[in-house]
């Protein structure tokens, strides 16, 4: 049987009636931009994360850019972020006007290297921007230790980590601000683009609301140089229907990952290893990447083609680390500068992962990988 990379139709089928009614209610209400549906979802999502304020944005990238700006980050300040992330993290920093400082990742988890982060911190550091990549949080206690008494903003990119937990903390609740994406395939996704900025600070929330709305704290009065980036009412209504199911869906992802871990364990000697889970049940597995060490019989790309020929869809997250992207050459980083990020870009392969994926599908994927790895 063909196995998709994600299966949104399967996810939505049991709640389709509820979603249809929520959309119909917005259509009847007529407030398509800003209004009750958005406010209600912002409250519900902020409460779920245990944070005072949620500000819905047009996408996660804007939630990073405008969120950083709302926290006072801008020109003249440095923001430290990992090279191993989706490029949107970097875009957010650049759009805020700050100077991005990249660091390598831990090769076992793919997450930001905190020793390098500590070493990169200096007088110009305005913020550190850990990315809870693949659904796993960067260690909260270590992050809080890094910023304690330093006057440095802690901003989480939680675009892949809705309701993830580690060391008793929930993603988005650690520091000064956090950004989430509601791109359709995210753990909590809408029917189009969407994002949200979370913050504990009243003033940053008010500024973010202004920035997303042309910089106007009240109509036609532009106190800030803002833009237009609101989470649509229809998206907010759909997300509000899906939010109560999120924890269960995340548990299903975590259980599927445990099954993959067990099925793939015999392939470790053949060079196939999952990324390491250091947060147990708190890892929400937005993605399930395996590391494929190349040998004379196969490498990541050959394994991907073999799976594709059997109808098994996979992904690569991400094929080019941020510091090697042509648009950001002027940052001055070179090949070989972040060896772990570069190795993972060549070796990671993300396997099918979605709530409701069956054991039969997981077994089929593992068998197909074993056939290549064991020859
Ligand atoms: C780690 C990370 N950061 C930021 C984003 C940006 O979110 P969006 O696509 O909603 O702009 C994404 C998702 O695309 C992401 O995966």
Short mmCIF file of C-alpha atoms and ligand atoms in Angstrom, two decimals:
data_model
loop_
_atom_site.label_atom_id
_atom_site.label_comp_id
_atom_site.label_asym_id
_atom_site.label_seq_id
_atom_site.Cartn_x
_atom_site.Cartn_y
_atom_site.Cartn_z
CA UNK A 1 0.00 0.00 0.00
CA UNK A 2 1.11 3.57 -0.69
CA UNK A 3 2.00 5.50 2.46
CA UNK A 4 1.71 9.30 2.40
CA UNK A 5 4.06 11.60 4.30
CA UNK A 6 1.13 13.18 6.16
CA UNK A 7 -2.61 12.46 5.96
CA UNK A 8 -4.76 15.51 6.68
CA UNK A 9 -7.96 13.95 5.26
CA UNK A 10 -7.66 11.14 7.83
CA UNK A 11 -7.16 13.71 10.61
CA UNK A 12 -10.11 15.87 9.66
CA UNK A 13 -12.70 13.21 8.78
CA UNK A 14 -13.99 12.61 12.34
CA UNK A 15 -14.37 16.36 13.06
CA UNK A 16 -15.46 17.53 9.59
CA UNK A 17 -19.03 18.35 10.75
CA UNK A 18 -17.71 20.47 13.61
CA UNK A 19 -15.30 22.28 11.29
CA UNK A 20 -18.06 22.97 8.75
CA UNK A 21 -20.28 24.44 11.47
CA UNK A 22 -17.44 26.63 12.80
CA UNK A 23 -16.73 28.00 9.31
CA UNK A 24 -20.45 28.57 8.69
CA UNK A 25 -20.65 30.53 11.96
CA UNK A 26 -17.83 32.87 10.82
CA UNK A 27 -19.46 33.34 7.41
CA UNK A 28 -22.76 34.24 9.09
CA UNK A 29 -21.06 36.52 11.64
CA UNK A 30 -19.34 38.52 8.89
CA UNK A 31 -16.23 39.48 10.88
CA UNK A 32 -13.69 37.87 8.56
CA UNK A 33 -10.67 39.87 9.74
CA UNK A 34 -10.13 40.43 13.50
CA UNK A 35 -13.12 39.90 15.77
CA UNK A 36 -14.59 37.27 18.07
CA UNK A 37 -13.34 34.05 16.46
CA UNK A 38 -9.75 35.29 16.51
CA UNK A 39 -9.92 36.58 20.09
CA UNK A 40 -11.43 33.30 21.29
CA UNK A 41 -8.71 31.20 19.63
CA UNK A 42 -5.91 33.48 20.86
CA UNK A 43 -7.21 33.05 24.42
CA UNK A 44 -7.60 29.26 24.08
CA UNK A 45 -4.15 28.72 22.58
CA UNK A 46 -2.39 31.00 25.10
CA UNK A 47 -4.16 29.17 27.95
CA UNK A 48 -3.15 25.78 26.53
CA UNK A 49 0.49 26.94 26.57
CA UNK A 50 0.20 28.62 29.97
CA UNK A 51 1.12 32.09 28.70
CA UNK A 52 -0.70 35.40 29.28
CA UNK A 53 -1.10 36.67 25.70
CA UNK A 54 -1.54 35.21 22.22
CA UNK A 55 -1.45 37.41 19.12
CA UNK A 56 -2.58 35.73 15.89
CA UNK A 57 -0.50 36.53 12.80
CA UNK A 58 -0.68 35.76 9.09
CA UNK A 59 2.06 33.11 9.36
CA UNK A 60 4.77 31.81 11.68
CA UNK A 61 7.46 33.82 9.92
CA UNK A 62 5.63 37.04 10.79
CA UNK A 63 5.15 35.80 14.35
CA UNK A 64 8.97 35.63 14.64
CA UNK A 65 9.67 38.94 12.90
CA UNK A 66 6.93 40.99 14.56
CA UNK A 67 7.32 39.18 17.89
CA UNK A 68 11.03 40.04 18.06
CA UNK A 69 10.25 43.64 17.10
CA UNK A 70 7.53 43.87 19.75
CA UNK A 71 10.10 42.77 22.34
CA UNK A 72 12.39 45.60 21.27
CA UNK A 73 14.79 43.58 19.14
CA UNK A 74 16.09 45.45 16.09
CA UNK A 75 19.07 47.05 14.36
CA UNK A 76 22.35 46.98 16.28
CA UNK A 77 21.41 43.86 18.20
CA UNK A 78 22.48 40.27 17.60
CA UNK A 79 20.15 37.30 17.72
CA UNK A 80 21.67 33.83 18.12
CA UNK A 81 19.92 30.99 16.27
CA UNK A 82 20.79 27.53 14.93
CA UNK A 83 22.03 26.91 11.39
CA UNK A 84 19.96 23.70 11.37
CA UNK A 85 16.44 25.08 11.06
CA UNK A 86 13.91 26.00 8.41
CA UNK A 87 15.05 29.25 6.81
CA UNK A 88 11.99 31.09 8.19
CA UNK A 89 13.71 31.39 11.58
CA UNK A 90 16.52 33.33 9.90
CA UNK A 91 14.07 35.37 7.82
CA UNK A 92 12.30 36.46 11.01
CA UNK A 93 15.54 37.76 12.54
CA UNK A 94 16.58 39.58 9.36
CA UNK A 95 13.13 41.15 8.97
CA UNK A 96 13.29 42.42 12.55
CA UNK A 97 16.43 44.28 11.47
CA UNK A 98 18.73 42.41 13.87
CA UNK A 99 22.02 40.69 13.03
CA UNK A 100 21.75 36.91 12.92
CA UNK A 101 24.51 34.90 14.60
CA UNK A 102 24.37 31.22 13.65
CA UNK A 103 25.55 28.25 15.73
CA UNK A 104 25.84 24.52 15.00
CA UNK A 105 23.60 21.75 16.34
CA UNK A 106 23.92 18.73 18.59
CA UNK A 107 24.41 15.85 16.14
CA UNK A 108 22.31 13.46 18.24
CA UNK A 109 19.16 15.59 18.40
CA UNK A 110 19.66 18.14 15.63
CA UNK A 111 18.87 20.88 18.18
CA UNK A 112 20.82 24.11 18.74
CA UNK A 113 24.21 23.58 20.42
CA UNK A 114 24.00 25.44 23.73
CA UNK A 115 27.75 25.48 24.39
CA UNK A 116 28.25 27.34 21.13
CA UNK A 117 25.30 29.57 22.03
CA UNK A 118 26.93 30.47 25.35
CA UNK A 119 30.24 31.16 23.60
CA UNK A 120 28.51 33.42 21.04
CA UNK A 121 26.81 35.57 23.68
CA UNK A 122 28.29 39.02 24.20
CA UNK A 123 27.53 42.71 24.71
CA UNK A 124 25.53 42.98 21.49
CA UNK A 125 23.37 39.91 22.10
CA UNK A 126 19.74 41.03 22.19
CA UNK A 127 18.10 37.59 22.07
CA UNK A 128 18.71 33.90 21.77
CA UNK A 129 16.32 32.08 19.48
CA UNK A 130 16.23 28.33 20.10
CA UNK A 131 14.18 26.26 17.65
CA UNK A 132 12.23 23.31 19.10
CA UNK A 133 12.91 21.41 15.90
CA UNK A 134 11.10 18.25 14.79
CA UNK A 135 8.81 18.52 17.85
CA UNK A 136 11.45 18.35 20.59
CA UNK A 137 12.20 21.24 22.92
CA UNK A 138 15.72 22.52 23.41
CA UNK A 139 16.49 21.95 27.12
CA UNK A 140 14.41 24.59 29.00
CA UNK A 141 16.55 24.51 32.16
CA UNK A 142 19.74 25.01 30.13
CA UNK A 143 18.13 27.87 28.16
CA UNK A 144 16.94 29.60 31.33
CA UNK A 145 20.42 29.25 32.84
CA UNK A 146 21.89 30.90 29.74
CA UNK A 147 19.77 34.06 29.94
CA UNK A 148 19.51 34.38 33.74
CA UNK A 149 20.61 37.84 34.92
CA UNK A 150 21.95 38.73 31.45
CA UNK A 151 19.11 40.96 30.22
CA UNK A 152 18.90 38.85 27.08
CA UNK A 153 15.52 38.04 25.49
CA UNK A 154 14.66 34.33 25.23
CA UNK A 155 12.48 33.79 22.16
CA UNK A 156 11.33 30.28 21.20
CA UNK A 157 10.65 29.20 17.63
CA UNK A 158 7.97 26.64 18.48
CA UNK A 159 6.60 26.34 14.93
CA UNK A 160 7.12 22.56 15.07
CA UNK A 161 6.40 22.01 18.76
CA UNK A 162 2.78 22.77 19.71
CA UNK A 163 2.26 21.52 23.30
CA UNK A 164 5.71 19.87 23.42
CA UNK A 165 7.12 19.47 26.93
CA UNK A 166 10.50 18.90 28.54
CA UNK A 167 11.76 19.10 32.11
CA UNK A 168 8.30 20.20 33.28
CA UNK A 169 8.08 23.16 30.87
CA UNK A 170 5.74 23.59 27.90
CA UNK A 171 6.91 24.99 24.56
CA UNK A 172 6.28 28.71 24.25
CA UNK A 173 6.16 29.36 27.99
CA UNK A 174 9.87 29.63 28.81
CA UNK A 175 10.92 33.16 28.19
CA UNK A 176 9.81 36.47 26.77
CA UNK A 177 8.19 35.39 23.54
CA UNK A 178 7.51 32.49 21.21
CA UNK A 179 6.30 31.95 17.67
CA UNK A 180 4.04 29.20 16.34
CA UNK A 181 3.07 28.30 12.78
CA UNK A 182 -0.30 26.88 11.78
CA UNK A 183 0.78 25.83 8.29
CA UNK A 184 -1.61 22.98 7.34
CA UNK A 185 0.83 20.11 8.00
CA UNK A 186 1.96 21.40 11.40
CA UNK A 187 0.84 19.49 14.54
CA UNK A 188 -1.88 22.14 14.81
CA UNK A 189 -2.59 23.36 11.29
CA UNK A 190 -5.25 25.47 9.61
CA UNK A 191 -6.63 25.39 6.07
CA UNK A 192 -4.01 27.87 4.88
CA UNK A 193 -1.23 29.97 6.38
CA UNK A 194 -1.38 31.16 9.97
CA UNK A 195 0.81 31.90 12.97
CA UNK A 196 0.77 33.23 16.52
CA UNK A 197 3.06 35.15 18.86
CA UNK A 198 2.91 34.28 22.56
CA UNK A 199 4.23 36.54 25.28
CA UNK A 200 3.96 37.04 29.01
CA UNK A 201 4.59 40.80 28.65
CA UNK A 202 1.51 43.07 28.40
CA UNK A 203 3.41 45.78 26.51
CA UNK A 204 4.91 43.40 23.92
CA UNK A 205 1.46 41.91 23.30
CA UNK A 206 -0.01 45.37 22.73
CA UNK A 207 2.84 46.34 20.39
CA UNK A 208 2.50 43.05 18.45
CA UNK A 209 -1.24 43.67 18.01
CA UNK A 210 -0.40 47.10 16.63
CA UNK A 211 2.43 45.83 14.37
CA UNK A 212 0.20 43.18 12.74
CA UNK A 213 -2.48 45.81 12.08
CA UNK A 214 -0.55 48.50 10.08
CA UNK A 215 1.10 49.71 13.27
CA UNK A 216 -2.17 51.18 14.48
CA UNK A 217 -3.05 50.79 18.16
CA UNK A 218 -6.34 52.49 17.22
CA UNK A 219 -7.91 53.00 13.83
CA UNK A 220 -6.01 55.37 11.49
CA UNK A 221 -3.49 56.29 14.20
CA UNK A 222 -0.12 54.75 13.28
CA UNK A 223 2.18 54.75 16.28
CA UNK A 224 4.38 51.94 14.94
CA UNK A 225 5.83 51.08 11.52
CA UNK A 226 3.75 47.97 11.16
CA UNK A 227 2.40 45.73 8.44
CA UNK A 228 -0.71 43.73 7.64
CA UNK A 229 -0.51 40.22 9.13
CA UNK A 230 -3.62 38.95 10.92
CA UNK A 231 -4.71 35.36 11.49
CA UNK A 232 -7.98 35.12 9.50
CA UNK A 233 -11.20 34.48 11.45
CA UNK A 234 -11.93 31.34 9.40
CA UNK A 235 -8.47 29.91 10.22
CA UNK A 236 -8.93 30.81 13.89
CA UNK A 237 -12.32 29.05 13.97
CA UNK A 238 -10.88 25.89 12.37
CA UNK A 239 -7.90 25.92 14.76
CA UNK A 240 -10.24 26.33 17.74
CA UNK A 241 -12.09 23.17 16.72
CA UNK A 242 -8.82 21.25 16.33
CA UNK A 243 -7.06 22.49 19.50
CA UNK A 244 -8.93 20.21 21.98
CA UNK A 245 -7.73 17.18 19.97
CA UNK A 246 -4.09 18.25 19.80
CA UNK A 247 -2.81 16.50 22.90
CA UNK A 248 -4.31 13.18 21.75
CA UNK A 249 -2.86 13.62 18.26
CA UNK A 250 0.55 14.40 19.75
CA UNK A 251 0.34 11.23 21.87
CA UNK A 252 -0.42 9.23 18.71
CA UNK A 253 2.68 10.74 17.05
CA UNK A 254 4.80 9.90 20.09
CA UNK A 255 3.52 6.30 20.13
CA UNK A 256 4.20 5.91 16.38
CA UNK A 257 7.74 7.18 16.96
CA UNK A 258 8.28 4.63 19.74
CA UNK A 259 7.19 1.90 17.31
CA UNK A 260 9.60 3.20 14.64
CA UNK A 261 12.39 3.31 17.27
CA UNK A 262 11.76 -0.35 18.12
CA UNK A 263 11.43 -1.53 14.52
CA UNK A 264 14.54 0.33 13.35
CA UNK A 265 16.79 -0.53 16.33
CA UNK A 266 18.28 -3.59 14.54
CA UNK A 267 19.51 -1.29 11.73
CA UNK A 268 21.85 0.77 13.94
CA UNK A 269 24.89 -1.26 12.92
CA UNK A 270 23.98 -0.69 9.28
CA UNK A 271 24.22 3.07 9.92
CA UNK A 272 20.51 3.90 10.31
CA UNK A 273 19.67 5.71 13.57
CA UNK A 274 16.75 7.91 14.63
CA UNK A 275 17.53 11.29 16.17
CA UNK A 276 17.68 10.99 19.96
CA UNK A 277 14.61 11.75 22.06
CA UNK A 278 15.70 13.47 25.28
CA UNK A 279 12.16 14.46 26.31
CA UNK A 280 10.29 11.14 26.47
CA UNK A 281 6.53 11.60 26.15
CA UNK A 282 6.99 15.37 25.76
CA UNK A 283 8.41 15.03 22.23
CA UNK A 284 5.53 15.78 19.83
CA UNK A 285 7.26 14.40 16.72
CA UNK A 286 6.24 16.95 14.12
CA UNK A 287 8.74 14.97 12.06
CA UNK A 288 10.51 11.64 12.48
CA UNK A 289 13.94 12.00 10.86
CA UNK A 290 16.40 9.12 10.71
CA UNK A 291 20.10 9.55 10.11
CA UNK A 292 21.45 7.50 7.20
CA UNK A 293 25.23 7.16 7.26
CA UNK A 294 26.45 6.63 3.71
CA UNK A 295 28.26 3.39 2.83
CA UNK A 296 29.34 1.78 -0.43
CA UNK A 297 25.89 0.16 -0.92
CA UNK A 298 23.53 3.06 -0.13
CA UNK A 299 23.15 6.59 1.09
CA UNK A 300 20.23 8.83 2.09
CA UNK A 301 19.25 9.75 -1.45
CA UNK A 302 19.36 6.16 -2.69
CA UNK A 303 17.26 5.03 0.29
CA UNK A 304 14.75 7.79 -0.44
CA UNK A 305 14.45 6.67 -4.09
CA UNK A 306 14.01 3.03 -3.05
CA UNK A 307 11.18 4.00 -0.68
CA UNK A 308 9.59 6.25 -3.28
CA UNK A 309 9.55 3.41 -5.82
CA UNK A 310 7.44 1.46 -3.29
CA UNK A 311 4.98 4.31 -2.78
CA UNK A 312 6.46 5.44 0.56
CA UNK A 313 6.68 9.23 0.74
CA UNK A 314 9.54 10.80 2.71
CA UNK A 315 10.97 14.31 3.19
CA UNK A 316 14.29 16.03 3.84
CA UNK A 317 14.43 18.57 6.66
CA UNK A 318 16.48 20.36 5.53
CA UNK A 319 18.72 19.75 2.51
CA UNK A 320 20.68 23.03 2.84
CA UNK A 321 21.51 24.56 6.25
CA UNK A 322 20.78 28.26 6.67
CA UNK A 323 24.42 29.37 6.40
CA UNK A 324 24.74 27.73 2.95
CA UNK A 325 21.64 29.38 1.45
CA UNK A 326 22.60 31.70 -1.42
CA UNK A 327 20.41 34.55 -0.20
CA UNK A 328 22.42 34.75 3.03
CA UNK A 329 25.94 34.49 1.62
CA UNK A 330 26.63 38.01 2.86
CA UNK A 331 26.44 36.80 6.46
CA UNK A 332 29.93 35.51 5.75
CA UNK A 333 29.66 31.88 6.79
CA UNK A 334 31.46 29.22 4.73
CA UNK A 335 31.32 25.52 3.93
CA UNK A 336 32.55 23.41 6.83
CA UNK A 337 31.74 26.05 9.43
CA UNK A 338 28.91 24.08 11.06
CA UNK A 339 29.90 20.46 10.38
CA UNK A 340 27.06 18.79 12.30
CA UNK A 341 24.38 20.83 10.52
CA UNK A 342 26.04 20.08 7.18
CA UNK A 343 26.26 16.34 7.91
CA UNK A 344 22.58 16.19 8.95
CA UNK A 345 21.60 18.06 5.77
CA UNK A 346 23.20 15.24 3.80
CA UNK A 347 22.05 12.36 5.96
CA UNK A 348 18.60 13.02 7.47
CA UNK A 349 15.50 11.43 5.98
CA UNK A 350 12.06 12.12 7.49
CA UNK A 351 9.72 9.12 7.48
CA UNK A 352 5.90 9.21 7.20
CA UNK A 353 4.54 10.58 10.50
CA UNK A 354 0.98 11.61 11.30
CA UNK A 355 -1.71 10.88 13.90
CA UNK A 356 -3.53 7.71 12.92
CA UNK A 357 -0.65 6.12 11.00
CA UNK A 358 -1.20 2.38 11.44
CA UNK A 359 1.20 -0.19 12.85
CA UNK A 360 0.95 -1.95 9.47
CA UNK A 361 2.20 1.20 7.73
CA UNK A 362 5.04 1.66 10.25
CA UNK A 363 6.05 -1.98 9.76
CA UNK A 364 5.95 -1.62 5.98
CA UNK A 365 8.23 1.44 6.12
CA UNK A 366 10.66 -0.32 8.48
CA UNK A 367 10.72 -3.46 6.29
CA UNK A 368 11.44 -1.39 3.19
CA UNK A 369 14.32 0.41 4.96
CA UNK A 370 15.71 -2.87 6.29
CA UNK A 371 15.66 -4.36 2.78
CA UNK A 372 17.97 -1.56 1.60
CA UNK A 373 20.13 -1.34 4.74
CA UNK A 374 20.71 -5.07 5.20
CA UNK A 375 20.97 -5.74 1.46
C1 LIG B 1 11.04 25.91 12.48
C2 LIG B 1 10.11 26.79 11.72
N1 LIG B 1 10.15 28.12 11.93
C3 LIG B 1 9.32 28.96 11.30
C4 LIG B 1 8.39 28.50 10.39
C5 LIG B 1 7.59 29.50 9.65
O1 LIG B 1 6.22 29.32 9.71
P1 LIG B 1 5.28 29.75 8.49
O2 LIG B 1 5.49 28.77 7.38
O3 LIG B 1 3.91 29.67 9.07
O4 LIG B 1 5.65 31.13 8.10
C6 LIG B 1 8.29 27.12 10.15
C7 LIG B 1 7.29 26.54 9.24
O5 LIG B 1 7.19 26.72 8.10
C8 LIG B 1 9.19 26.25 10.81
O6 LIG B 1 9.15 24.94 10.58
#
